[in-house]
Amino acid sequence: HAACARSMWSSTAILLNAILPLAAYSLTGSAGSYGGARASARMAAEATAPKSSPPTLSWNSHVYVDEVPDSLVRDDDLSGANMDMRRRFEANCRRAQEAICKAVSEIDGTEFRQDTWVREGGGGGISRVLANGNVFEKAGCSLSVVYGSMPQEALASATTRGADRAKGYAPGERVPFFACGLSSVMHPRNPMAPTMHFNYRYFETEGGVWWFGGGSDLTPSYLFEEDVKHFHGTYKEVCDKHDPEFYAKFKKWADEYFLIKHRGETRGLGGIFFDDLNDRDPEKIFAFSRDSLDALIPAYLPLVVKHKDDEFTQKQKEWQQMRRGRYVEFNLVYDRGTVFGLKTGGRIESILMSLPETARWEYSHETQPGSPEAEIMDAFKNPRDWC
């Protein structure tokens, strides 16, 4: 895969659905459950006492602030909570947000608008959006820290494997949770430059259950195989560093997750995707999440630099708009983060920030055989191995 991962460019000069740092801590019990016996004891004690009311979330429960707080993670004294992980994950998201936005602004020549908000029950977010730029039609990178409770069906929609994330709660009872994450979508103007999405997140429930999720994926309108190989190869190197089985597993997961079922095609050409990851020491998963975030700049931005000034026709621009229509369809119908945010009362501007500013739908559109559009449609309908 070394040749696949080799970058052909020297330039390495990027939207949350609103959900998404590590010193020493002791981990007891099985993987995926902090505090083991302590959490079990807490749940046993609470079984005979009424649970306190969790923070109430709604689309307008946030308050904008002028100054960014040092941390959006509140100081909780919960026996099952890993406060160090919560703080370090947020700190890493802030660090990556700063680096990514700086690199994108240097390419575009436009600064990001920043909105910061907090909630009465704790948490909040930092959204950065670049709109109407020179290179990017719209680019967003948003951090969220969320405290609240969710219906058990919303919890199920936030996970993949059907694991019991509502352990310790009666059927129908809402599950208190903590979530922190960083998410981004970049929509370039030039149809030859690909769209990119990433999201890296950490969840805990008050029942002591925890897991990581995330991934990065590429959505081009036109197929440049060397670009896709570069993107995939960069993430394969990251995966191989942490577990030689990660790339094949997470690449397949991305192909399956980003399928637009009613179209029989994928949203883009994939990358990596993982969820419910708690099968090993959380330090190791945190390190993998951190390295995956750091790979975004070298994996994606050289592709934008390469194609931002390419010539294109009006028909090619219209094709890009139709592919963005597919992007909208996936995000509003299938995307787990969007569904989770809407069901838990997230900030609407953050949840829908991933959507492009412009999109197009043509009735019964068909690509011409042998055309560049037909070439990439074949890749959307028949996922390929790029490394």
XYZ file of C-alpha atoms in Angstrom:
387
model
C 0.000 0.000 0.000
C 3.044 2.321 0.202
C 2.724 3.269 -3.443
C -0.989 3.783 -2.964
C -0.396 6.094 -0.032
C 2.344 8.154 -1.689
C 1.219 11.728 -2.205
C 1.780 13.169 -5.677
C 1.644 16.687 -4.406
C 3.821 18.702 -2.061
C 1.089 21.063 -0.911
C -0.445 20.109 2.386
C -1.400 23.681 3.013
C -12.700 20.564 5.938
C -19.796 20.166 9.458
C -21.144 18.543 12.547
C -24.222 17.026 13.105
C -23.730 18.390 16.552
C -22.763 15.356 18.496
C -19.949 14.168 19.033
C -8.852 14.474 26.164
C -6.285 11.280 28.310
C -4.159 11.126 31.549
C -4.002 8.129 33.830
C -7.145 6.447 35.042
C -7.922 2.956 36.236
C -10.173 0.758 34.159
C -11.981 -2.093 35.854
C -14.593 -4.486 34.624
C -15.157 -5.532 31.017
C -14.243 -3.460 27.981
C -16.765 -0.741 27.301
C -17.738 -0.170 30.940
C -15.918 2.362 33.087
C -15.908 1.949 36.784
C -17.145 -1.677 36.633
C -18.251 -2.496 40.187
C -18.709 1.144 41.084
C -21.179 1.666 38.266
C -23.010 -1.528 39.201
C -23.239 -0.400 42.814
C -24.517 2.987 41.744
C -27.217 1.461 39.582
C -28.254 -0.896 42.361
C -28.585 2.001 44.786
C -30.507 4.078 42.278
C -32.907 1.257 41.526
C -34.827 2.098 44.714
C -34.547 5.879 44.375
C -35.998 8.218 41.758
C -33.513 9.367 39.132
C -32.718 13.055 38.926
C -34.075 14.906 35.938
C -31.429 15.163 33.217
C -30.783 18.376 31.291
C -33.519 19.285 28.865
C -32.417 19.758 25.271
C -34.373 21.483 22.565
C -33.538 23.221 19.324
C -33.472 26.627 21.062
C -32.033 25.691 24.475
C -28.578 27.063 23.640
C -27.289 30.535 24.580
C -24.674 32.295 22.462
C -21.594 33.649 24.249
C -18.905 36.072 23.111
C -15.983 34.362 24.811
C -15.092 30.701 24.347
C -15.038 28.869 27.718
C -11.828 27.078 28.629
C -13.817 23.843 28.506
C -17.386 22.854 27.708
C -17.087 19.714 29.843
C -18.694 20.219 33.252
C -17.231 18.871 36.508
C -19.336 15.835 37.298
C -18.923 13.534 40.274
C -20.422 10.406 38.773
C -18.975 7.066 39.798
C -19.200 5.669 36.286
C -17.832 8.713 34.442
C -14.329 8.971 33.016
C -13.825 12.710 33.445
C -10.254 12.608 32.165
C -11.333 11.010 28.896
C -14.110 13.553 28.450
C -11.736 16.483 28.943
C -8.951 15.119 26.778
C -11.267 14.190 23.929
C -12.686 17.726 23.900
C -9.196 19.226 24.048
C -8.068 17.117 21.098
C -11.129 18.135 19.083
C -10.390 21.801 19.770
C -6.769 21.349 18.704
C -7.761 19.635 15.447
C -10.499 22.190 14.717
C -7.988 25.007 15.001
C -5.416 23.307 12.752
C -7.920 22.269 10.067
C -9.647 25.655 9.850
C -6.290 27.428 9.655
C -5.153 25.206 6.765
C -8.434 25.641 4.880
C -8.396 29.430 5.321
C -4.876 29.587 3.943
C -6.026 27.850 0.753
C -9.276 29.817 0.378
C -8.140 33.256 1.517
C -11.325 33.567 3.599
C -11.755 33.351 7.358
C -14.283 31.131 9.121
C -17.195 32.653 11.010
C -17.282 31.316 14.565
C -20.344 30.839 16.786
C -19.983 29.660 20.377
C -22.878 28.581 22.543
C -23.543 26.944 25.902
C -26.497 25.191 27.513
C -27.858 25.610 31.026
C -27.439 21.921 31.814
C -23.826 21.883 30.619
C -22.022 21.496 27.331
C -22.258 23.631 24.238
C -20.382 23.991 20.998
C -18.062 25.906 18.718
C -19.178 26.077 15.081
C -16.945 27.448 12.377
C -18.336 28.030 8.887
C -16.695 29.437 5.763
C -19.354 30.474 3.247
C -19.104 31.939 -0.244
C -15.344 31.473 -0.301
C -12.935 31.641 -3.193
C -12.293 27.889 -3.263
C -15.056 26.504 -1.064
C -18.748 27.152 -1.620
C -19.232 26.086 1.984
C -16.928 24.570 4.575
C -17.753 23.821 8.187
C -15.991 22.354 11.168
C -17.958 22.106 14.385
C -17.293 20.930 17.929
C -20.116 19.878 20.226
C -20.276 18.767 23.841
C -23.726 17.468 24.728
C -25.345 16.436 28.008
C -28.863 15.176 28.009
C -31.091 12.161 27.860
C -32.420 10.305 24.890
C -35.167 7.828 24.186
C -33.830 4.316 23.909
C -34.784 4.244 20.237
C -32.598 7.316 19.646
C -29.759 5.574 21.444
C -30.206 2.608 19.139
C -30.073 4.914 16.107
C -26.726 6.272 17.341
C -25.112 2.834 17.323
C -24.600 0.075 14.836
C -24.231 -3.315 16.426
C -27.424 -3.370 18.450
C -25.486 -3.561 21.717
C -27.325 -2.894 24.973
C -26.446 0.745 25.545
C -29.456 1.202 27.848
C -28.197 -1.255 30.469
C -29.653 -0.480 33.889
C -32.688 1.418 32.611
C -36.260 0.178 32.407
C -37.924 -0.204 29.001
C -39.080 3.197 27.767
C -36.941 5.092 30.284
C -34.762 7.858 28.865
C -31.004 7.290 29.050
C -28.764 10.125 30.356
C -25.663 10.557 28.209
C -22.530 12.601 27.486
C -21.255 13.069 23.932
C -18.353 15.017 22.468
C -17.259 15.202 18.867
C -15.809 17.120 15.974
C -17.412 16.976 12.537
C -16.710 18.635 9.214
C -17.899 18.819 5.633
C -16.124 20.713 2.849
C -17.922 21.532 -0.426
C -15.502 23.033 -3.012
C -16.746 25.197 -5.868
C -14.883 23.395 -8.628
C -16.636 20.146 -9.649
C -13.224 18.525 -10.190
C -12.372 18.993 -6.498
C -13.976 16.437 -4.152
C -16.230 17.016 -1.167
C -14.968 15.621 2.143
C -16.639 14.661 5.416
C -15.303 13.518 8.760
C -16.707 12.948 12.213
C -14.940 11.680 15.349
C -16.922 11.245 18.569
C -16.953 9.827 22.076
C -20.063 8.724 24.018
C -20.757 7.781 27.624
C -24.005 6.909 29.346
C -24.554 7.363 33.074
C -24.804 3.579 33.226
C -21.026 3.484 32.736
C -21.091 2.389 29.091
C -18.717 4.096 26.636
C -17.707 3.870 22.996
C -15.908 5.728 20.194
C -17.015 6.316 16.619
C -15.866 8.183 13.569
C -14.445 8.159 10.090
C -13.388 10.206 7.080
C -14.796 9.845 3.561
C -14.395 11.358 0.110
C -17.201 12.357 -2.281
C -15.925 13.364 -5.728
C -18.110 14.265 -8.679
C -15.486 13.097 -11.176
C -13.153 10.152 -10.857
C -9.427 10.757 -10.584
C -8.153 7.389 -9.430
C -4.857 8.739 -8.111
C -6.785 11.115 -5.844
C -8.922 8.344 -4.363
C -5.872 6.105 -3.902
C -4.055 8.927 -2.125
C -6.961 9.529 0.274
C -7.494 5.843 1.018
C -3.774 5.168 1.215
C -3.259 7.893 3.789
C -5.926 6.383 6.032
C -4.658 2.861 5.448
C -1.310 3.944 6.877
C -3.066 5.327 9.946
C -5.101 2.144 10.359
C -2.097 -0.137 9.898
C -0.222 1.739 12.609
C -2.903 0.797 15.149
C -4.273 -2.528 13.914
C -3.540 -4.262 10.573
C -7.192 -5.361 10.395
C -8.638 -1.868 10.785
C -8.453 -0.612 7.197
C -10.164 -3.537 5.462
C -12.843 -3.645 8.165
C -13.492 0.103 8.330
C -13.292 0.603 4.559
C -16.001 -2.036 4.064
C -18.026 -0.453 6.855
C -17.845 2.925 5.093
C -19.004 1.421 1.792
C -21.983 -0.149 3.571
C -22.839 2.832 5.783
C -22.782 5.461 3.024
C -25.099 3.484 0.743
C -28.132 5.421 -0.506
C -30.452 2.438 -0.390
C -33.270 3.898 -2.471
C -30.770 4.723 -5.239
C -28.616 1.597 -5.084
C -25.460 3.695 -5.028
C -23.021 5.084 -2.485
C -22.854 8.748 -1.548
C -19.194 8.887 -2.530
C -16.096 6.725 -2.777
C -15.743 5.997 0.906
C -12.794 6.022 3.223
C -13.081 4.611 6.729
C -16.004 4.414 9.152
C -16.299 2.831 12.597
C -18.770 2.926 15.470
C -19.385 1.298 18.862
C -15.637 0.811 19.213
C -14.881 -0.304 22.777
C -13.159 -3.658 22.299
C -9.761 -2.588 23.711
C -8.054 -0.179 26.069
C -9.700 3.226 25.504
C -6.235 4.833 25.438
C -5.534 2.918 22.243
C -8.810 3.915 20.628
C -8.268 7.535 21.609
C -4.826 7.443 19.953
C -6.362 6.010 16.774
C -9.047 8.718 16.755
C -6.397 11.411 17.274
C -4.190 10.127 14.449
C -7.177 9.840 12.106
C -8.044 13.479 12.714
C -4.433 14.497 12.102
C -4.433 12.630 8.765
C -7.205 14.790 7.341
C -5.054 17.702 6.192
C -2.511 15.619 4.219
C -5.184 13.206 2.938
C -7.614 15.790 1.565
C -6.335 19.315 1.113
C -3.723 18.467 -1.561
C -6.598 17.207 -3.728
C -8.358 20.556 -3.434
C -5.152 22.449 -4.252
C -4.641 20.208 -7.277
C -8.106 20.813 -8.763
C -9.317 24.184 -7.468
C -8.345 25.975 -10.701
C -9.308 23.262 -13.194
C -11.447 24.322 -16.130
C -15.020 22.996 -16.209
C -18.226 23.403 -18.201
C -21.729 24.354 -17.122
C -22.821 20.745 -17.674
C -20.078 19.543 -15.347
C -21.211 22.048 -12.727
C -24.774 20.743 -13.066
C -23.520 17.181 -12.541
C -21.777 18.304 -9.367
C -25.068 19.823 -8.197
C -26.880 16.545 -8.881
C -24.297 14.643 -6.842
C -24.850 17.145 -4.059
C -28.528 16.308 -4.303
C -27.553 12.724 -3.518
C -25.539 14.072 -0.586
C -28.650 15.779 0.756
C -30.734 12.628 0.313
C -28.316 10.512 2.324
C -27.892 13.034 5.116
C -31.584 13.652 5.636
C -32.770 10.061 5.227
C -30.010 7.796 6.523
C -27.281 9.666 8.369
C -27.122 8.452 11.965
C -25.760 11.735 13.326
C -28.543 13.771 11.741
C -31.216 11.449 13.129
C -29.572 11.457 16.553
C -29.315 15.246 16.636
C -32.943 15.758 15.653
C -34.217 13.194 18.174
C -32.194 14.642 21.049
C -32.977 18.323 20.469
C -29.656 19.386 18.997
C -28.858 22.811 17.584
C -30.465 22.850 14.136
C -27.814 25.041 12.468
C -25.154 22.544 13.533
C -27.144 19.461 12.563
C -27.846 20.754 9.050
C -24.499 22.466 8.532
C -23.311 19.491 6.479
C -25.738 20.291 3.671
C -24.419 22.109 0.584
C -25.709 25.575 -0.191
C -26.862 24.497 -3.642
C -28.051 21.153 -5.060
C -29.966 19.923 -8.099
C -32.491 17.242 -8.987
C -33.312 16.376 -12.602
C -36.235 14.118 -13.433
C -35.146 10.608 -14.501
C -31.587 11.666 -15.287
C -29.371 9.090 -16.997
C -25.636 9.332 -17.668
C -24.336 8.834 -21.191
C -22.504 5.530 -21.740
C -18.739 6.018 -21.860
C -18.897 9.485 -20.276
C -16.894 10.595 -17.215
C -20.184 10.762 -15.321
C -20.954 7.140 -16.211
C -17.448 6.149 -15.140
C -17.854 7.445 -11.601
C -21.425 6.156 -11.389
C -20.020 2.664 -11.893
C -17.757 3.241 -8.883
C -20.740 4.449 -6.836
C -22.707 1.319 -7.713
C -19.801 -1.123 -7.452
C -17.428 -0.205 -4.604
C -13.793 -0.837 -5.446
C -10.616 -1.611 -3.575
C -8.320 1.404 -3.781
C -5.352 0.013 -1.830
